[in-house]
Coordinates of C-alpha atoms in Angstrom, one line a residue:
Chain A
M1 CA 21.4 3.3 21.4
Q2 CA 21.4 -0.1 23.0
V3 CA 18.2 -1.6 21.5
D4 CA 17.9 -1.8 17.7
E5 CA 14.7 -2.7 15.8
A6 CA 15.6 -6.3 15.5
T7 CA 16.1 -6.6 19.2
V8 CA 12.7 -5.0 19.8
R9 CA 11.1 -7.5 17.4
R10 CA 12.9 -10.4 19.2
I11 CA 11.8 -9.4 22.7
A12 CA 8.2 -8.7 21.5
R13 CA 8.2 -12.3 20.1
L14 CA 9.6 -13.6 23.4
A15 CA 6.9 -11.7 25.2
R16 CA 4.2 -12.8 22.8
I17 CA 3.0 -9.3 21.9
K18 CA 2.4 -8.6 18.3
I19 CA 3.8 -5.1 17.3
T20 CA 3.4 -3.1 14.2
D21 CA 6.3 -1.6 12.2
A22 CA 5.5 1.8 13.6
E23 CA 5.5 0.5 17.2
A24 CA 8.8 -1.3 16.6
K25 CA 10.4 2.0 15.5
S26 CA 9.0 4.1 18.5
L27 CA 9.8 1.3 21.0
E28 CA 13.4 1.2 19.8
G29 CA 13.8 4.9 21.1
E30 CA 11.6 4.4 24.2
L31 CA 13.3 1.2 25.4
S32 CA 16.8 2.5 24.7
G33 CA 16.0 5.6 26.7
I34 CA 14.8 3.6 29.7
L35 CA 17.8 1.2 29.6
D36 CA 20.3 4.0 29.2
W37 CA 18.8 5.6 32.3
V38 CA 18.9 2.5 34.4
K39 CA 22.5 2.0 33.3
Q40 CA 23.5 4.5 36.1
L41 CA 23.5 1.5 38.4
D42 CA 26.9 0.6 37.0
E43 CA 28.2 3.4 39.2
V44 CA 27.4 1.3 42.3
D45 CA 30.1 -1.1 43.5
T46 CA 28.3 -4.3 44.2
A47 CA 31.3 -6.6 44.0
N48 CA 30.8 -8.1 47.5
V49 CA 27.0 -7.6 47.8
E50 CA 24.5 -10.5 47.9
P51 CA 21.3 -9.9 45.7
M52 CA 18.2 -9.4 47.7
T53 CA 15.9 -12.4 47.7
R54 CA 13.4 -11.3 50.5
V55 CA 12.9 -7.9 52.1
V56 CA 11.7 -9.3 55.4
P57 CA 13.6 -12.2 57.1
I58 CA 11.0 -14.8 57.3
E59 CA 11.3 -18.6 57.2
L60 CA 9.8 -20.2 54.2
K61 CA 6.5 -21.8 55.4
Q62 CA 5.9 -25.4 54.7
R63 CA 2.7 -27.4 54.8
A64 CA 1.7 -31.0 54.7
D65 CA 1.7 -32.3 51.1
K66 CA -2.0 -32.8 51.1
V67 CA -4.8 -31.8 48.6
T68 CA -6.6 -28.8 50.1
D69 CA -8.7 -27.7 47.1
G70 CA -10.1 -29.1 43.9
E71 CA -13.2 -30.6 42.3
I72 CA -14.1 -27.2 41.1
A73 CA -13.7 -27.6 37.3
D74 CA -16.8 -25.4 36.8
Q75 CA -15.3 -22.6 38.5
V76 CA -11.9 -23.1 36.9
T77 CA -13.3 -22.9 33.4
A78 CA -16.1 -20.4 34.1
N79 CA -14.2 -17.4 32.8
A80 CA -12.6 -19.0 29.7
P81 CA -13.3 -17.7 26.3
M82 CA -13.8 -21.1 24.9
T83 CA -14.3 -24.4 26.7
E84 CA -15.7 -27.9 26.0
D85 CA -16.5 -30.4 28.8
H86 CA -14.2 -28.6 31.2
F87 CA -11.3 -28.3 28.7
F88 CA -9.8 -25.1 27.5
V89 CA -10.1 -24.9 23.7
V90 CA -7.2 -23.5 21.8
P91 CA -6.2 -23.7 18.0
K92 CA -4.8 -27.0 16.9
V93 CA -1.2 -27.3 18.0
V94 CA -0.4 -30.8 16.7
E95 CA -0.8 -31.6 13.1
Chain B
M1 CA -29.5 15.6 58.8
T2 CA -25.9 16.4 58.3
D3 CA -24.1 15.5 55.0
L4 CA -23.2 11.9 55.8
T5 CA -20.6 11.9 53.0
K6 CA -18.6 14.6 55.0
L7 CA -18.1 12.3 58.0
T8 CA -14.7 10.6 58.7
L9 CA -14.8 6.8 59.0
A10 CA -14.5 7.2 62.9
E11 CA -17.4 9.7 63.0
A12 CA -19.5 7.5 61.0
R13 CA -18.7 4.5 63.3
D14 CA -19.7 6.6 66.2
G15 CA -22.9 7.9 64.5
L16 CA -23.9 4.4 63.8
A17 CA -23.3 3.2 67.3
K18 CA -25.4 6.1 68.7
K19 CA -28.0 5.3 66.0
T20 CA -28.0 8.9 64.8
F21 CA -28.4 7.3 61.3
S22 CA -28.6 3.8 59.8
A23 CA -26.0 1.9 57.7
T24 CA -28.6 2.1 55.1
D25 CA -28.9 5.9 55.3
L26 CA -25.1 6.1 55.1
T27 CA -24.7 3.7 52.1
R28 CA -27.5 5.6 50.3
A29 CA -25.8 8.9 50.8
H30 CA -22.6 7.6 49.3
L31 CA -24.4 5.9 46.4
D32 CA -26.2 9.2 45.6
A33 CA -22.8 11.0 45.8
I34 CA -21.3 8.4 43.3
E35 CA -24.1 8.7 41.0
A36 CA -23.9 12.6 41.0
A37 CA -20.0 12.7 40.6
N38 CA -18.9 9.7 38.6
S39 CA -19.5 11.2 35.1
A40 CA -17.2 14.0 36.1
L41 CA -14.6 12.2 38.1
N42 CA -14.7 8.6 36.7
A43 CA -13.6 7.3 40.1
F44 CA -15.6 4.2 40.1
V45 CA -15.5 1.7 37.2
L46 CA -18.3 -0.5 38.6
P47 CA -20.6 0.9 41.3
T48 CA -22.4 -2.1 43.1
P49 CA -25.4 -0.3 44.6
D50 CA -27.5 -3.5 45.2
H51 CA -24.6 -5.3 46.7
A52 CA -24.0 -2.3 49.0
L53 CA -27.5 -1.9 50.1
A54 CA -27.8 -5.7 50.9
Q55 CA -24.7 -5.5 53.0
A56 CA -26.0 -2.3 54.7
A57 CA -29.3 -4.0 55.6
E58 CA -27.4 -6.9 57.2
S59 CA -25.4 -4.3 59.1
D60 CA -28.5 -2.6 60.3
R61 CA -29.8 -6.0 61.6
R62 CA -26.5 -6.6 63.4
I63 CA -26.5 -3.1 64.9
A64 CA -30.1 -3.6 66.1
K65 CA -29.1 -6.8 67.9
G66 CA -26.1 -5.3 69.3
E67 CA -23.7 -7.4 67.3
A68 CA -21.8 -4.7 65.5
R69 CA -18.4 -5.7 64.1
P70 CA -15.3 -3.4 63.9
L71 CA -16.4 -1.6 60.6
E72 CA -20.0 -2.4 60.7
G73 CA -22.1 -0.6 58.1
L74 CA -19.2 1.6 56.8
P75 CA -19.3 2.1 53.1
L76 CA -15.9 1.7 51.3
G77 CA -14.6 1.9 47.8
H78 CA -12.6 -1.1 46.6
K79 CA -9.7 -0.8 44.1
D80 CA -10.4 -3.0 41.0
L81 CA -7.1 -4.7 41.5
F82 CA -8.7 -6.8 44.3
C83 CA -10.6 -9.9 43.2
T84 CA -14.3 -9.8 44.2
K85 CA -16.4 -13.0 44.1
G86 CA -18.8 -13.0 41.3
I87 CA -18.2 -9.2 40.7
R88 CA -16.3 -8.1 37.7
T89 CA -12.6 -7.5 38.3
T90 CA -10.4 -6.0 35.6
A91 CA -7.3 -4.3 37.0
C92 CA -8.5 -1.7 34.6
S93 CA -7.2 -3.7 31.7
R94 CA -8.9 -4.8 28.6
I95 CA -7.3 -8.1 28.8
L96 CA -9.3 -9.3 31.7
D97 CA -12.5 -8.4 29.8
D98 CA -15.5 -9.5 31.9
F99 CA -13.5 -11.6 34.4
K100 CA -15.7 -12.6 37.4
P101 CA -13.4 -14.2 40.1
P102 CA -14.8 -17.3 41.7
Y103 CA -13.1 -16.2 44.9
E104 CA -12.6 -13.1 47.2
S105 CA -9.2 -11.5 48.0
T106 CA -8.1 -12.1 51.6
V107 CA -7.9 -8.3 52.3
G108 CA -11.6 -7.9 50.9
Q109 CA -12.9 -10.8 52.8
N110 CA -11.3 -9.4 56.0
L111 CA -13.2 -6.1 55.4
W112 CA -16.5 -7.7 54.7
D113 CA -16.2 -10.0 57.6
A114 CA -15.7 -6.9 59.7
G115 CA -19.0 -5.6 58.5
A116 CA -17.7 -3.1 55.9
V117 CA -20.0 -2.3 52.9
M118 CA -18.5 -2.3 49.3
L119 CA -20.0 0.6 47.2
G120 CA -18.2 -0.6 44.1
K121 CA -14.9 -1.0 42.3
L122 CA -12.5 1.9 41.8
N123 CA -10.5 2.9 38.9
N124 CA -6.7 2.6 38.8
D125 CA -3.8 2.7 36.3
E126 CA -3.9 -0.5 34.2
F127 CA -2.4 -3.2 36.3
A128 CA -1.4 -0.6 38.8
M129 CA 1.3 0.7 36.4
G130 CA 1.2 4.5 36.4
S131 CA 1.4 7.6 38.6
S132 CA -1.5 9.6 37.1
N133 CA -4.3 7.1 36.5
E134 CA -4.0 7.8 32.8
T135 CA -3.2 4.2 31.7
S136 CA -6.6 2.9 32.8
A137 CA -8.7 1.1 30.1
F138 CA -11.7 2.9 31.6
G139 CA -10.1 6.3 31.0
P140 CA -8.4 8.6 33.4
V141 CA -9.8 9.7 36.9
I142 CA -10.2 13.4 37.5
S143 CA -9.1 14.8 40.7
P144 CA -11.7 16.8 42.6
W145 CA -9.0 19.3 43.3
R146 CA -8.4 22.3 41.1
R147 CA -5.6 24.9 40.9
N148 CA -6.1 28.6 41.7
G149 CA -7.1 30.4 38.6
K150 CA -5.9 33.9 37.5
D151 CA -9.3 35.6 37.9
G152 CA -9.9 34.4 41.5
N153 CA -11.9 31.4 40.3
P154 CA -10.3 27.9 40.2
S155 CA -8.6 26.9 37.0
T156 CA -10.6 24.3 34.9
D157 CA -7.5 22.4 34.1
K158 CA -8.2 18.8 34.9
L159 CA -5.6 17.5 37.4
V160 CA -4.5 13.9 38.0
P161 CA -5.5 12.3 41.2
G162 CA -2.1 10.4 41.3
G163 CA -1.7 6.8 40.6
S164 CA -2.0 4.0 40.4
S165 CA -4.7 4.2 43.2
G166 CA -6.3 7.3 41.5
G167 CA -9.9 6.1 41.9
S168 CA -9.2 5.5 45.6
S169 CA -7.7 8.9 46.2
A170 CA -10.3 10.9 44.2
A171 CA -13.1 8.9 45.7
V172 CA -12.1 9.5 49.2
S173 CA -11.2 13.1 48.7
A174 CA -14.5 13.8 46.9
G175 CA -16.6 12.1 49.7
L176 CA -17.8 9.3 47.5
C177 CA -16.7 6.7 50.0
L178 CA -15.6 6.9 53.7
A179 CA -12.3 5.2 52.9
A180 CA -10.9 2.9 50.1
T181 CA -8.6 0.0 49.6
A182 CA -5.5 0.6 47.5
T183 CA -2.2 -1.0 46.6
D184 CA 1.4 0.2 46.4
T185 CA 4.2 -1.2 44.4
G186 CA 6.4 2.0 44.0
G187 CA 4.2 4.7 45.6
S188 CA 0.7 3.8 44.3
I189 CA -0.9 4.5 47.7
R190 CA 1.2 7.4 49.1
Q191 CA 1.6 9.5 45.9
P192 CA -2.1 9.6 45.1
A193 CA -2.9 10.4 48.8
A194 CA -0.5 13.3 48.7
L195 CA -1.9 14.7 45.5
T196 CA -5.5 14.7 46.9
G197 CA -5.1 15.7 50.5
T198 CA -5.8 12.2 51.9
V199 CA -3.9 9.9 54.1
G200 CA -2.4 6.8 52.6
I201 CA -0.3 4.0 54.3
K202 CA 1.7 1.2 52.6
P203 CA 2.3 -1.3 55.3
T204 CA 5.4 -3.5 55.7
Y205 CA 5.8 -6.2 53.0
G206 CA 4.0 -9.2 54.3
R207 CA 1.6 -7.3 56.7
C208 CA -1.4 -7.7 54.3
S209 CA -2.1 -10.9 52.4
R210 CA -1.5 -10.5 48.5
W211 CA -3.9 -13.4 47.9
G212 CA -6.6 -12.4 45.4
I213 CA -4.9 -9.1 44.4
V214 CA -4.0 -9.0 40.7
A215 CA -0.2 -9.3 40.7
F216 CA 2.1 -6.6 39.3
A217 CA 5.5 -7.1 40.9
S218 CA 5.2 -9.7 43.7
S219 CA 8.3 -8.7 45.7
L220 CA 7.0 -5.2 46.0
D221 CA 3.2 -5.2 46.0
Q222 CA 1.3 -4.4 49.3
A223 CA -2.2 -3.4 49.9
G224 CA -3.1 -0.6 52.2
P225 CA -5.9 2.0 52.8
I226 CA -6.4 5.5 51.6
A227 CA -8.6 7.5 54.1
K228 CA -9.6 10.9 55.3
T229 CA -7.7 10.9 58.6
V230 CA -4.8 9.1 60.2
R231 CA -7.3 7.6 62.6
D232 CA -9.4 6.2 59.7
A233 CA -6.3 4.7 58.1
A234 CA -5.5 3.0 61.4
M235 CA -9.0 1.6 61.6
M236 CA -8.8 0.2 58.1
L237 CA -5.3 -1.3 58.3
K238 CA -6.2 -3.0 61.6
V239 CA -8.9 -5.0 59.6
M240 CA -7.0 -5.4 56.3
A241 CA -3.9 -6.9 57.8
S242 CA -3.9 -10.6 58.7
H243 CA -1.7 -13.7 58.5
D244 CA -2.8 -15.8 55.5
A245 CA -1.7 -19.4 54.8
K246 CA -2.6 -18.7 51.1
D247 CA 0.2 -16.1 50.8
T248 CA 3.5 -17.6 51.8
T249 CA 5.1 -14.1 52.3
S250 CA 2.3 -13.0 54.6
V251 CA 3.8 -12.6 58.1
D252 CA 2.4 -14.6 61.1
A253 CA 2.6 -11.8 63.6
P254 CA -0.2 -10.3 65.7
V255 CA -1.9 -7.1 64.3
P256 CA -1.6 -4.4 67.0
D257 CA -4.4 -2.0 67.8
Y258 CA -3.2 0.8 65.6
E259 CA -5.9 3.3 66.9
A260 CA -4.4 3.0 70.4
A261 CA -1.1 4.1 69.1
L262 CA -2.7 7.5 67.9
T263 CA -2.7 9.0 71.4
K264 CA 0.9 8.1 72.3
G265 CA 2.4 11.3 71.0
V266 CA 6.0 11.8 69.7
K267 CA 7.8 13.0 72.8
G268 CA 11.3 11.6 72.6
L269 CA 10.7 10.1 69.1
R270 CA 13.9 10.3 67.1
V271 CA 13.1 11.6 63.6
G272 CA 15.6 11.2 60.8
V273 CA 15.9 13.6 57.9
P274 CA 17.8 12.1 55.0
K275 CA 20.1 14.5 53.2
E276 CA 20.0 12.7 50.0
Y277 CA 16.3 13.5 49.6
R278 CA 17.2 17.1 49.0
V279 CA 17.3 16.4 45.3
P280 CA 18.7 18.9 42.9
G281 CA 16.0 21.2 41.6
M282 CA 13.7 20.6 44.5
S283 CA 11.2 23.3 44.6
K284 CA 11.2 25.9 47.4
E285 CA 7.7 25.0 48.4
I286 CA 8.5 21.3 48.8
E287 CA 11.5 22.2 51.0
D288 CA 9.4 24.7 53.1
L289 CA 6.8 21.9 53.6
W290 CA 9.5 19.5 54.7
Q291 CA 10.8 22.1 57.1
K292 CA 7.3 22.6 58.5
G293 CA 7.0 18.9 59.1
I294 CA 10.3 19.0 61.0
D295 CA 9.2 22.0 63.1
W296 CA 5.8 20.4 63.9
L297 CA 7.5 17.2 65.2
K298 CA 10.0 19.0 67.1
A299 CA 7.4 21.3 68.8
Q300 CA 5.6 18.2 69.9
G301 CA 8.8 16.7 71.6
A302 CA 10.5 14.7 69.0
T303 CA 14.3 15.2 68.2
I304 CA 15.5 15.7 64.8
H305 CA 18.6 14.0 63.3
E306 CA 20.2 14.4 59.8
I307 CA 20.8 10.9 58.4
S308 CA 22.4 9.6 55.2
L309 CA 20.7 7.1 52.9
P310 CA 23.6 7.1 50.3
H311 CA 21.9 4.7 47.8
T312 CA 18.7 6.7 47.4
K313 CA 19.3 7.9 43.9
Y314 CA 19.7 4.4 42.6
A315 CA 16.4 3.2 44.1
L316 CA 14.3 4.3 41.0
P317 CA 16.5 2.9 38.2
A318 CA 16.7 -0.4 40.2
Y319 CA 13.0 -0.3 40.6
Y320 CA 12.6 0.0 36.8
I321 CA 14.4 -3.2 36.4
V322 CA 12.9 -5.2 39.2
A323 CA 9.2 -4.1 38.7
P324 CA 9.2 -4.7 34.9
A325 CA 11.0 -8.0 35.3
E326 CA 8.4 -9.3 37.7
C327 CA 5.6 -7.8 35.7
S328 CA 6.8 -9.5 32.6
S329 CA 6.7 -12.7 34.5
N330 CA 3.4 -12.2 36.2
L331 CA 1.6 -11.1 33.1
A332 CA 2.7 -14.0 31.1
R333 CA -0.5 -15.7 32.4
Y334 CA -2.8 -13.5 30.2
D335 CA -2.8 -15.6 27.2
G336 CA -6.5 -15.6 26.0
V337 CA -6.9 -19.2 27.0
R338 CA -8.1 -19.5 30.6
Y339 CA -9.8 -16.2 31.2
G340 CA -10.3 -12.7 29.8
L341 CA -10.0 -11.4 26.3
R342 CA -9.1 -13.6 23.3
V343 CA -8.3 -12.3 19.8
P344 CA -8.1 -15.4 17.5
G345 CA -5.1 -15.9 15.2
K346 CA -4.0 -18.4 12.7
D347 CA -2.4 -20.7 15.3
V348 CA -2.0 -20.7 19.1
T349 CA 1.1 -18.4 19.2
D350 CA -0.6 -16.0 16.8
T351 CA -3.6 -16.0 19.2
Y352 CA -1.4 -15.3 22.2
E353 CA 0.3 -12.4 20.2
N354 CA -3.0 -11.0 19.0
T355 CA -4.6 -11.2 22.4
R356 CA -1.8 -9.6 24.2
A357 CA -1.4 -6.8 21.6
A358 CA -5.0 -5.9 21.9
G359 CA -5.5 -6.5 25.6
F360 CA -2.6 -4.6 27.0
G361 CA -2.3 -0.8 27.0
K362 CA 0.8 1.0 25.9
E363 CA 2.5 1.5 29.3
V364 CA 1.9 -2.2 30.2
R365 CA 3.3 -3.4 26.9
R366 CA 6.3 -1.2 27.4
R367 CA 7.0 -2.6 30.9
I368 CA 6.5 -6.2 29.7
L369 CA 9.0 -5.7 26.9
I370 CA 11.6 -4.0 29.3
G371 CA 11.1 -6.8 31.8
T372 CA 11.4 -9.5 29.0
Y373 CA 14.7 -7.8 27.9
V374 CA 16.2 -7.5 31.2
L375 CA 15.5 -11.1 32.0
S376 CA 16.6 -12.5 28.6
A377 CA 19.6 -14.7 28.1
G378 CA 22.9 -12.8 28.4
Y379 CA 21.3 -9.8 30.2
Y380 CA 20.1 -11.2 33.5
D381 CA 23.2 -10.6 35.4
A382 CA 23.9 -7.1 34.0
Y383 CA 20.4 -5.9 34.9
Y384 CA 18.2 -8.0 37.2
L385 CA 21.0 -9.4 39.4
K386 CA 22.7 -6.0 39.5
A387 CA 19.4 -4.4 40.6
Q388 CA 18.8 -6.9 43.4
K389 CA 22.2 -6.3 44.7
V390 CA 21.6 -2.5 44.7
R391 CA 18.3 -3.3 46.5
T392 CA 20.4 -5.0 49.3
L393 CA 22.4 -1.8 49.7
I394 CA 19.3 0.4 49.8
K395 CA 17.8 -1.8 52.5
R396 CA 21.2 -1.7 54.3
D397 CA 21.2 2.1 54.3
F398 CA 17.9 2.0 56.2
D399 CA 19.2 -0.8 58.6
L400 CA 22.0 1.5 59.5
A401 CA 19.8 4.5 60.1
W402 CA 17.6 2.6 62.5
D403 CA 20.5 2.6 65.0
K404 CA 20.0 6.4 65.1
V405 CA 16.4 7.2 64.5
D406 CA 12.9 5.7 64.9
V407 CA 11.2 7.1 62.0
V408 CA 12.2 9.1 58.8
L409 CA 10.5 12.2 57.5
T410 CA 10.6 13.2 53.8
P411 CA 8.2 14.8 51.3
T412 CA 5.9 12.3 49.6
T413 CA 6.2 13.7 46.1
P414 CA 8.6 16.1 44.2
S415 CA 5.7 18.4 43.1
P416 CA 2.0 19.0 43.5
A417 CA -0.7 17.4 41.2
F418 CA -0.1 18.0 37.4
A419 CA -2.6 18.3 34.7
F420 CA -3.4 15.6 32.3
G421 CA -0.8 15.1 29.5
E422 CA 1.8 17.2 31.2
K423 CA 3.9 14.1 31.9
S424 CA 2.5 11.4 29.7
G425 CA 4.9 12.0 26.8
D426 CA 8.1 11.0 28.6
P427 CA 8.0 7.8 30.6
I428 CA 11.0 8.8 32.7
A429 CA 9.4 12.1 33.8
M430 CA 6.5 10.2 35.0
Y431 CA 8.7 7.5 36.8
L432 CA 10.3 10.4 38.7
E433 CA 6.9 11.0 40.5
D434 CA 7.9 8.0 42.7
I435 CA 11.4 9.2 43.6
F436 CA 10.7 9.6 47.2
T437 CA 8.3 6.7 47.7
V438 CA 10.0 3.8 45.8
T439 CA 12.9 3.3 48.2
V440 CA 10.3 2.2 50.8
N441 CA 9.1 -0.6 48.5
M442 CA 12.6 -1.6 47.5
A443 CA 13.4 -2.1 51.3
G444 CA 10.0 -3.6 52.1
L445 CA 9.3 -0.9 54.8
P446 CA 6.1 0.7 55.9
G447 CA 5.5 4.3 54.8
I448 CA 2.6 6.8 55.3
S449 CA 1.7 9.9 53.5
V450 CA -0.1 12.7 55.5
P451 CA -1.3 16.0 54.1
G452 CA 1.2 18.7 55.1
G453 CA -0.2 21.8 53.4
L454 CA -1.2 23.4 50.0
S455 CA 1.0 24.4 47.2
S456 CA 1.2 27.8 45.7
E457 CA -1.4 26.6 43.2
G458 CA -3.8 25.7 45.9
T459 CA -3.4 21.9 45.7
P460 CA -2.3 19.4 48.4
L461 CA 1.2 18.3 49.3
G462 CA 2.0 15.3 51.4
L463 CA 4.7 14.5 54.0
Q464 CA 5.9 10.9 54.1
L465 CA 7.1 9.0 57.2
I466 CA 9.0 5.7 57.0
A467 CA 9.5 3.3 59.9
K468 CA 11.2 0.0 60.7
P469 CA 9.6 -3.2 59.4
F470 CA 6.3 -4.0 61.2
D471 CA 6.3 -0.7 63.1
E472 CA 3.3 0.8 61.6
E473 CA 2.3 2.0 65.2
T474 CA 5.2 4.6 65.0
L475 CA 3.9 5.9 61.6
F476 CA 0.4 6.4 63.1
R477 CA 1.9 8.1 66.1
A478 CA 4.0 10.5 64.1
G479 CA 1.3 10.8 61.4
Q480 CA -1.2 11.9 63.9
A481 CA 1.2 14.5 65.2
I482 CA 1.5 16.0 61.7
E483 CA -2.2 16.0 61.1
T484 CA -2.8 17.6 64.5
A485 CA -0.5 20.4 63.4
A486 CA -1.3 20.7 59.8
G487 CA -5.1 20.2 60.0
R488 CA -7.2 18.6 57.3
F489 CA -7.7 19.7 53.7
D490 CA -10.6 19.3 51.5
A491 CA -11.2 20.0 47.9
G492 CA -13.9 22.5 48.6
A493 CA -17.2 22.9 47.0
A494 CA -18.4 20.0 44.7
W495 CA -18.0 21.3 41.1
W496 CA -18.2 17.7 40.0
T497 CA -21.8 16.9 40.9
G498 CA -23.7 16.4 37.7
A499 CA -26.7 18.7 36.8
A500 CA -26.7 20.4 40.2
G501 CA -23.0 21.0 39.7
A502 CA -23.5 22.6 36.3
R503 CA -26.2 24.9 37.7
S504 CA -24.1 26.1 40.6
Q505 CA -20.7 25.9 38.8
Q506 CA -20.1 29.6 39.2
A507 CA -20.9 29.6 42.9
G508 CA -19.3 26.3 43.4
A509 CA -16.2 27.4 41.6
K510 CA -15.8 30.5 43.8
A511 CA -16.2 28.3 47.0
G512 CA -13.9 25.8 45.6
K513 CA -11.2 28.2 45.4
S514 CA -11.0 28.5 49.2
G515 CA -10.9 24.7 49.1
G516 CA -8.4 24.5 51.9
K517 CA -7.8 23.9 55.4
S518 CA -10.8 22.7 57.4

């Protein structure tokens, strides 16, 4: 068992997902099962292997540092659950 | 008039060119089919009939003026993972709520610019995470296919259409659209195609732009079509693929005429058969199907070579580190602030946590948590870095194989379609659905699934072909050779058509049983 309930709660907090006590319990088993299963990768010798960074060898594209888009605040905020004058509204974060 | 929903994309194109019917006729026939079928199959989460008929009317004007574009007037289904301007896009997640994108995905725009008609948005597993379409917030899609029953009638067990592109595969297979868009991160085009007797191709990473597609795992995601035939898939991919400055991983290379490749045949083509894909416990019928595929290609002039891809068995566990890691990062954007659902809390963090708990389904939450864990401090090297190194080895296996062969032939799935609930209790059992498809995503290669035959249960099985990067033409050549030999498969009489279906259920059921080669 690699993941205990405290760890489940810690990662749920990191992931910003609220979980119930019952969920924490069942996730403990599910996550441990998956992590035990992926541990079979330890059988592979990767001592002198570079990690993959791209599947297709392409040059990273560059473009001129120019504004290509913008002035669309209406569109940017159109789908927000709460807005005011083109600002996103969230609960107070500074006392 | 013949049933327009039975036509292939290519036949419909020819019929429009000859003015046998209009784009409006063709679109109406499919809209009627969707209306009759959707309560039973749940393939579409948002039919867009007015939008479709307006596009069809424009197509008819163009055809009349002799200005038809490559897919003029051809009605398609569009996976709900693609952003559609002004039309609700949800990735079949509650968290996107009533999101209406202010822009169109590049793949979608390419299709509409080529004259295609959008019938509506198709169901899929939530954020494309699943192999059975059971994780959709809109409920599962039911496959039009049924197993043989004991009494000579088809079984009434509801079968999965595969996933994540289950709406796409079911809709194409049931004749609700001529072809559909789909996406594939670990097998989400090829596995549903295999389970529904349709053709699905995941092109090389970089072939299609990812711009405007809801992101799941960005180093693996690719768009591609699900279609009735290999030719139809070639027509679709030709239009979907393009270079796009808005996606830095999109490749600036010309898109070949894939249809032209179909007639090239397989004479002299070197076909590799990887011994590691003979997994322990593989069923006899999958082995037999594979052997049939080998025999068909050989009979048409290809040569067969056993090859070794030694890291095959590590592809799936490596995938279940890389994909959740990228998913946890991509899905961090859903915070209830800028779009989608918001569930208020006592402060901003509480709002995030409430929103994400209510908005994400169980499988998505599970993958975000796994991803968060493997990327967290102290675990990154042990999991993510290790998986990316294994990925290098998986790709190297293929690089070495390409010295000996031009294309690789494997089964697409380890088993035929399963019924709902049969695999949903155990995440790893579900993950194993992708055992033959996921290596292709890990190595960024193109892969196609073509129907190869029917299982002992009377349901479809697929054969997968894998090629070198950007060599989709070879997939279409070899795929055509298999289709020519195997024939096409359809789900039989429409048991799924609403009231009419209920009336003729008995008769339809009987005919459905023979649902087979056509």
